[in-house]
Short mmCIF file of C-alpha atoms in Angstrom, two decimals:
data_model
loop_
_atom_site.label_atom_id
_atom_site.label_comp_id
_atom_site.label_asym_id
_atom_site.label_seq_id
_atom_site.Cartn_x
_atom_site.Cartn_y
_atom_site.Cartn_z
CA MET S 1 -23.29 6.13 -9.97
CA SER S 2 -26.04 8.73 -9.42
CA ASP S 3 -25.53 9.13 -5.58
CA PRO S 4 -22.01 8.76 -4.50
CA CYS S 5 -23.14 8.81 -0.81
CA SER S 6 -25.66 5.90 -1.10
CA PRO S 7 -24.94 3.05 1.24
CA LEU S 8 -22.19 0.85 0.51
CA ASP S 9 -23.39 -2.54 -0.92
CA PRO S 10 -22.13 -5.79 0.46
CA LEU S 11 -19.77 -6.33 -2.52
CA GLU S 12 -18.33 -2.86 -2.13
CA THR S 13 -17.81 -3.56 1.57
CA ASP S 14 -16.13 -6.68 0.81
CA GLY S 15 -13.94 -5.07 -1.97
CA LEU S 16 -13.01 -2.10 0.42
CA ALA S 17 -12.10 -4.68 3.20
CA GLU S 18 -9.82 -6.62 0.77
CA MET S 19 -8.06 -3.46 -0.58
CA PHE S 20 -7.60 -1.85 2.71
CA ASN S 21 -6.21 -5.12 4.21
CA LEU S 22 -3.54 -4.91 1.50
CA ALA S 23 -2.93 -1.21 2.07
CA VAL S 24 -2.99 -1.28 5.83
CA GLY S 25 -0.61 -4.40 5.77
CA ARG S 26 1.96 -2.48 3.79
CA ALA S 27 1.58 0.50 6.18
CA ALA S 28 2.02 -1.76 9.14
CA ALA S 29 4.96 -3.52 7.70
CA SER S 30 6.66 -0.12 7.20
CA LEU S 31 5.84 1.12 10.81
CA ALA S 32 7.07 -2.30 12.15
CA ARG S 33 10.49 -1.67 10.42
CA LEU S 34 10.63 1.75 11.68
CA VAL S 35 9.93 0.96 15.42
CA ARG S 36 11.32 -2.77 15.23
CA HIS S 37 8.08 -4.13 16.97
CA GLU S 38 5.35 -6.17 15.69
CA ILE S 39 2.34 -4.00 14.77
CA GLN S 40 -0.99 -5.61 15.38
CA ILE S 41 -3.87 -4.29 13.18
CA SER S 42 -7.61 -4.49 13.66
CA VAL S 43 -10.12 -5.13 11.04
CA PRO S 44 -10.75 -1.87 9.11
CA LYS S 45 -14.15 -0.27 9.92
CA VAL S 46 -15.53 1.87 7.10
CA ARG S 47 -18.48 4.12 7.65
CA LEU S 48 -20.29 6.72 5.45
CA LYS S 49 -21.28 9.44 7.74
CA SER S 50 -21.60 13.16 8.15
CA ALA S 51 -18.40 14.85 9.20
CA GLY S 52 -19.95 15.72 12.67
CA GLU S 53 -21.09 12.01 13.15
CA ALA S 54 -17.70 10.73 12.00
CA ALA S 55 -15.95 12.74 14.43
CA ALA S 56 -17.99 11.28 17.36
CA MET S 57 -16.92 7.81 15.98
CA LEU S 58 -13.17 8.39 16.13
CA PRO S 59 -12.14 5.95 18.90
CA PHE S 60 -11.17 8.38 21.46
CA ALA S 61 -12.81 10.20 24.34
CA ALA S 62 -14.41 13.66 23.44
CA ASN S 63 -11.66 15.71 25.07
CA ASP S 64 -8.55 13.40 24.67
CA PRO S 65 -5.64 15.44 23.20
CA LEU S 66 -4.80 13.89 19.80
CA VAL S 67 -1.96 14.15 17.49
CA ALA S 68 -2.86 13.95 13.76
CA VAL S 69 -0.32 13.57 10.96
CA HIS S 70 -2.31 14.37 7.96
CA SER S 71 -1.75 14.61 4.16
CA VAL S 72 -3.97 15.64 1.07
CA TYR S 73 -3.47 13.26 -1.80
CA SER S 74 -4.63 13.86 -5.40
CA GLY S 75 -4.40 12.31 -8.78
CA GLY S 76 -6.37 9.09 -9.70
CA LEU S 77 -7.65 9.21 -6.12
CA ALA S 78 -8.16 12.19 -3.98
CA GLY S 79 -8.88 12.96 -0.38
CA LYS S 80 -7.23 13.38 2.99
CA ILE S 81 -5.66 10.85 5.17
CA ALA S 82 -4.51 10.99 8.72
CA LEU S 83 -2.55 8.95 11.18
CA LEU S 84 -4.28 9.68 14.62
CA MET S 85 -2.95 8.88 18.09
CA PRO S 86 -3.38 9.96 21.71
CA ALA S 87 -1.01 12.78 22.37
CA ALA S 88 0.16 10.81 25.53
CA GLY S 89 1.45 7.85 23.39
CA SER S 90 3.15 9.87 20.53
CA LEU S 91 6.30 10.48 22.40
CA ASP S 92 6.79 6.68 23.12
CA LEU S 93 6.35 6.04 19.45
CA VAL S 94 8.95 8.70 18.65
CA ALA S 95 11.32 7.22 21.17
CA LEU S 96 10.92 3.75 19.48
CA ALA S 97 11.52 5.14 15.95
CA LEU S 98 14.70 7.01 17.33
CA GLN S 99 15.99 4.15 19.34
CA ASP S 100 19.33 4.17 17.29
CA GLU S 101 20.17 7.58 17.94
CA VAL S 102 22.39 8.09 20.84
CA GLY S 103 22.34 10.84 23.25
CA ILE S 104 19.51 12.68 21.88
CA ASN S 105 16.38 13.66 23.66
CA PRO S 106 13.32 12.32 21.80
CA ALA S 107 10.96 15.22 22.90
CA GLU S 108 13.28 17.61 20.94
CA PHE S 109 12.71 15.80 17.72
CA GLU S 110 9.02 14.91 18.38
CA GLN S 111 7.49 17.10 15.83
CA ASP S 112 9.92 16.06 13.09
CA ALA S 113 9.87 12.45 13.83
CA LEU S 114 5.98 12.36 13.97
CA GLN S 115 5.89 14.01 10.58
CA GLU S 116 8.29 11.41 9.18
CA ILE S 117 6.44 8.37 10.86
CA GLY S 118 3.23 9.70 9.45
CA ASN S 119 4.90 10.20 6.10
CA ILE S 120 6.08 6.64 5.90
CA VAL S 121 2.83 5.12 7.21
CA VAL S 122 0.34 7.07 5.07
CA ASN S 123 2.47 6.77 1.94
CA ALA S 124 2.74 3.02 2.31
CA CYS S 125 -1.00 2.80 2.63
CA LEU S 126 -1.71 5.18 -0.36
CA ALA S 127 0.91 3.30 -2.50
CA ALA S 128 -0.86 0.06 -2.03
CA LEU S 129 -4.23 1.75 -3.09
CA ALA S 130 -2.55 3.45 -6.04
CA ASP S 131 -1.13 0.08 -7.20
CA ALA S 132 -4.29 -1.64 -6.63
CA PHE S 133 -6.33 0.84 -8.62
CA ALA S 134 -3.32 1.30 -11.13
CA ASN S 135 -3.72 5.06 -10.68
CA GLU S 136 -0.82 7.20 -9.53
CA ILE S 137 -1.48 9.43 -6.41
CA ALA S 138 0.53 12.57 -5.50
CA THR S 139 0.75 13.36 -1.86
CA SER S 140 1.38 16.59 -0.04
CA ILE S 141 4.04 16.82 2.63
CA PRO S 142 2.43 15.73 5.84
CA ALA S 143 1.60 18.24 8.68
CA VAL S 144 1.22 17.67 12.24
CA ALA S 145 -1.76 18.99 14.07
CA ARG S 146 -3.11 18.64 17.55
CA GLY S 147 -6.51 18.75 19.14
CA ASN S 148 -9.50 16.82 20.29
CA ARG S 149 -11.32 14.57 17.94
CA HIS S 150 -13.91 17.22 16.91
CA GLU S 151 -11.10 19.75 16.23
CA VAL S 152 -9.18 17.07 14.21
CA MET S 153 -12.23 16.11 12.14
CA ARG S 154 -12.98 19.88 11.50
CA MET S 155 -9.62 20.36 10.22
CA LEU S 156 -10.08 17.26 7.84
CA ALA S 157 -13.59 18.14 6.85
CA PRO S 158 -14.51 21.68 7.64
CA ASN S 159 -18.16 21.32 6.85
CA ALA S 160 -19.87 19.23 9.62
CA THR S 161 -22.77 18.26 7.43
CA SER S 162 -20.76 17.02 4.53
CA GLN S 163 -20.56 13.35 3.99
CA VAL S 164 -17.30 11.64 4.58
CA LEU S 165 -16.14 8.01 4.07
CA LEU S 166 -14.31 7.43 7.23
CA LEU S 167 -12.21 4.30 7.45
CA THR S 168 -10.39 3.61 10.91
CA ILE S 169 -7.86 0.92 11.69
CA ASP S 170 -6.23 0.31 15.06
CA PHE S 171 -2.46 -0.02 14.82
CA ASN S 172 -1.18 -1.41 18.04
CA VAL S 173 2.58 -1.66 18.70
CA ARG S 174 2.69 -5.16 20.27
CA GLY S 175 3.72 -5.16 23.90
CA ARG S 176 3.47 -1.35 24.29
CA ALA S 177 0.52 0.84 25.09
CA ILE S 178 0.69 2.58 21.81
CA ASP S 179 -2.41 2.79 19.65
CA SER S 180 -2.75 4.80 16.53
CA TYR S 181 -5.56 4.98 13.98
CA MET S 182 -5.62 5.75 10.29
CA ALA S 183 -8.63 7.59 8.92
CA PHE S 184 -9.42 8.59 5.26
CA VAL S 185 -11.78 11.47 4.63
CA LEU S 186 -13.36 11.88 1.32
CA ASN S 187 -15.90 14.35 0.22
CA ASP S 188 -18.93 13.68 -2.18
CA ALA S 189 -17.07 13.92 -5.39
CA GLU S 190 -13.99 12.07 -4.06
CA ILE S 191 -16.39 9.41 -2.70
CA GLY S 192 -17.83 9.07 -6.21
CA ASP S 193 -14.58 8.73 -7.86
CA PHE S 194 -13.36 6.33 -5.31
CA ARG S 195 -16.48 4.02 -5.64
CA ARG S 196 -15.96 3.92 -9.54
CA LEU S 197 -12.55 2.84 -9.15
CA LEU S 198 -13.44 0.26 -6.37
CA ARG S 199 -15.98 -1.21 -8.81
CA LEU S 200 -13.31 -1.61 -11.55
CA TYR S 201 -11.16 -3.32 -8.78
CA ILE S 202 -13.79 -5.62 -7.76
CA ASP S 203 -14.54 -6.50 -11.27
CA LYS S 204 -10.82 -7.27 -11.83
CA LEU S 205 -10.72 -9.47 -8.74
CA MET S 206 -13.71 -11.22 -9.94
CA ALA S 207 -12.41 -11.96 -13.17
CA GLY S 208 -9.22 -13.42 -11.60
CA GLY S 209 -7.07 -10.41 -12.51
CA MET L 1 36.15 4.45 -10.66
CA ARG L 2 35.06 6.94 -8.04
CA MET L 3 37.07 7.43 -4.73
CA SER L 4 35.46 5.42 -1.89
CA ASN L 5 36.45 8.09 0.82
CA GLY L 6 34.41 11.09 -0.31
CA THR L 7 31.20 12.85 0.91
CA ILE L 8 27.78 11.37 0.83
CA LEU L 9 25.17 14.08 0.45
CA LEU L 10 21.80 13.54 2.33
CA VAL L 11 19.04 15.71 0.84
CA ASP L 12 15.69 15.56 2.68
CA ASP L 13 13.62 18.29 4.22
CA SER L 14 13.17 16.07 7.35
CA ARG L 15 16.01 16.18 9.68
CA VAL L 16 14.88 12.93 11.38
CA SER L 17 14.93 11.20 7.93
CA ARG L 18 18.33 12.54 7.29
CA MET L 19 19.41 11.04 10.52
CA ALA L 20 17.70 7.73 9.69
CA VAL L 21 19.48 7.57 6.23
CA ARG L 22 22.83 8.56 7.73
CA ASN L 23 22.37 5.82 10.47
CA ALA L 24 21.66 3.22 7.73
CA ILE L 25 24.80 4.11 5.98
CA VAL L 26 27.01 4.29 8.93
CA LYS L 27 25.98 0.65 9.70
CA LEU L 28 27.39 -0.45 6.38
CA ARG L 29 30.21 2.15 5.96
CA PRO L 30 31.27 3.23 9.49
CA ASP L 31 33.84 5.67 8.15
CA ALA L 32 31.36 7.54 5.67
CA GLN L 33 31.36 11.42 5.71
CA PHE L 34 28.22 13.36 5.31
CA ALA L 35 26.78 16.71 3.92
CA GLU L 36 23.36 17.61 4.14
CA ALA L 37 20.89 19.71 2.25
CA SER L 38 17.11 20.19 3.09
CA ASN L 39 15.94 21.22 -0.38
CA GLY L 40 16.85 21.36 -4.03
CA ASP L 41 18.67 24.72 -3.95
CA GLU L 42 20.77 23.68 -0.91
CA ALA L 43 21.50 20.31 -2.80
CA GLU L 44 22.98 22.07 -5.82
CA VAL L 45 25.06 24.23 -3.66
CA ALA L 46 26.20 21.27 -1.63
CA VAL L 47 27.02 19.18 -4.80
CA ALA L 48 29.20 21.94 -6.08
CA ALA L 49 30.92 22.45 -2.70
CA HIS L 50 31.52 18.81 -1.70
CA LYS L 51 31.67 16.84 -5.07
CA PRO L 52 29.79 13.91 -3.33
CA ILE L 53 30.41 10.38 -4.36
CA LEU L 54 26.62 9.67 -3.55
CA VAL L 55 23.52 11.63 -3.22
CA MET L 56 20.60 10.19 -1.17
CA MET L 57 17.70 12.10 -2.45
CA ASP L 58 14.19 12.45 -0.87
CA LEU L 59 11.33 12.59 -3.37
CA ASN L 60 8.73 14.87 -1.67
CA MET L 61 10.16 18.07 -0.66
CA PRO L 62 8.95 21.72 -0.60
CA GLY L 63 9.73 23.35 -3.96
CA ARG L 64 11.29 21.06 -6.53
CA ASP L 65 10.94 17.29 -6.00
CA GLY L 66 13.63 14.78 -5.80
CA LEU L 67 13.17 13.58 -9.29
CA GLU L 68 13.47 17.10 -10.73
CA ILE L 69 16.56 17.92 -8.73
CA SER L 70 18.18 14.73 -9.61
CA THR L 71 17.53 15.29 -13.21
CA LYS L 72 19.20 18.70 -12.96
CA LEU L 73 22.18 17.27 -11.18
CA ARG L 74 22.65 14.37 -13.56
CA SER L 75 22.53 17.05 -16.51
CA GLU L 76 25.75 18.31 -14.96
CA ASP L 77 27.25 15.09 -14.04
CA PRO L 78 25.77 12.15 -15.79
CA ALA L 79 27.85 9.58 -13.69
CA LEU L 80 26.80 10.96 -10.23
CA PRO L 81 25.19 8.26 -8.27
CA ILE L 82 21.80 9.18 -6.90
CA ILE L 83 19.36 7.19 -4.92
CA ILE L 84 15.94 8.26 -4.43
CA VAL L 85 14.94 7.49 -0.88
CA THR L 86 11.21 7.95 -0.30
CA ALA L 87 8.13 6.89 1.61
CA ASN L 88 6.25 6.93 -1.77
CA THR L 89 6.57 3.34 -2.62
CA GLN L 90 4.21 3.29 -5.77
CA ASP L 91 5.14 1.11 -8.57
CA ALA L 92 4.75 4.23 -10.87
CA VAL L 93 7.32 6.27 -8.90
CA ARG L 94 9.76 3.46 -8.54
CA THR L 95 9.62 3.01 -12.31
CA ARG L 96 10.02 6.71 -13.09
CA ALA L 97 13.07 6.78 -10.86
CA ILE L 98 14.62 3.63 -12.40
CA ASP L 99 13.92 4.84 -15.94
CA LEU L 100 15.98 8.08 -15.14
CA GLY L 101 18.86 5.82 -14.16
CA LEU L 102 18.47 6.53 -10.34
CA GLY L 103 18.53 4.08 -7.49
CA TYR L 104 15.40 3.65 -5.45
CA LEU L 105 14.88 2.88 -1.92
CA GLY L 106 11.69 2.79 0.18
CA LYS L 107 11.41 4.27 3.64
CA PRO L 108 12.33 2.75 6.16
CA ILE L 109 15.61 1.71 4.42
CA VAL L 110 16.31 -2.05 4.21
CA GLY L 111 20.00 -2.43 4.73
CA ALA L 112 20.60 -5.20 2.07
CA GLU L 113 18.98 -3.09 -0.48
CA LEU L 114 21.20 -0.22 0.33
CA GLU L 115 24.22 -2.38 0.40
CA ALA L 116 23.40 -3.60 -3.15
CA TYR L 117 23.67 0.07 -4.44
CA LEU L 118 26.72 0.68 -2.47
CA VAL L 119 28.35 -2.39 -4.08
CA LYS L 120 26.96 -1.69 -7.53
CA TRP L 121 28.70 1.77 -7.51
CA GLN L 122 31.85 0.54 -5.58
CA LEU L 123 31.28 2.86 -2.49
#
């Protein structure tokens, strides 16, 4: 593929939707077990944009404080992945995850718990992708960062003009006002590798594999 | 046969994860006793000090990963029961753990899967 950042064709868009449905489904199942609530997930949205434009597309108001649990992955696939949520809802999510712990103050464990929640969710998603692509992925230990959507995007893609493949999915804890989003950020070379693997995955699907 | 009233060693750099693993075990074995370590070096010290009947080992930790630490521990005690407990649920990782003769549990832990290992190792 000569230009890794050429627009996604309809087949690629369909293939991405199918793959991310599997990946996000696995991540949602893990999160549901963790918080013991059903997780509703939206249809994934995939966009190929500059980092600056992608920041503006993150589904938060410009100055909303966010929490991002992010990880770098490498191997057969490479890029950055982040679980994003409004800072206001993060403690509720932590309280749900720690509901078995008697006599503790969730706020005291917020940072650790967010890191572990992010670890479980992003790894579940990446594992599904790795299995679909038959390529092993290594992941870094997740880190927790805070900032508005532009600050978070600068952390994920420091060069505002670089192209990123941004995928966002809304994870909603049913019955609770807790929304989080997952974002994948890939640079030019990573997009090229990803699209090559995506083509192989689509060919395999079309061959009935 | 191993004694059933020994220490279970929890190795994980996340204290929240150690709490979650401890809770999962306590639900099945309310009298279980625990020791904790947050990395490979601490795990080796804790194994020497406590002679655990089971090690619950995280995979992705700063420094050595759980498979490397487990391999080292197994070289010194080939019968030591070790379960890799990880959010990394890739088939390749699961296969590597099982090929090393280790148990494998994805996070969050499913009680029935943990129970199967406890029964297998008569714990």
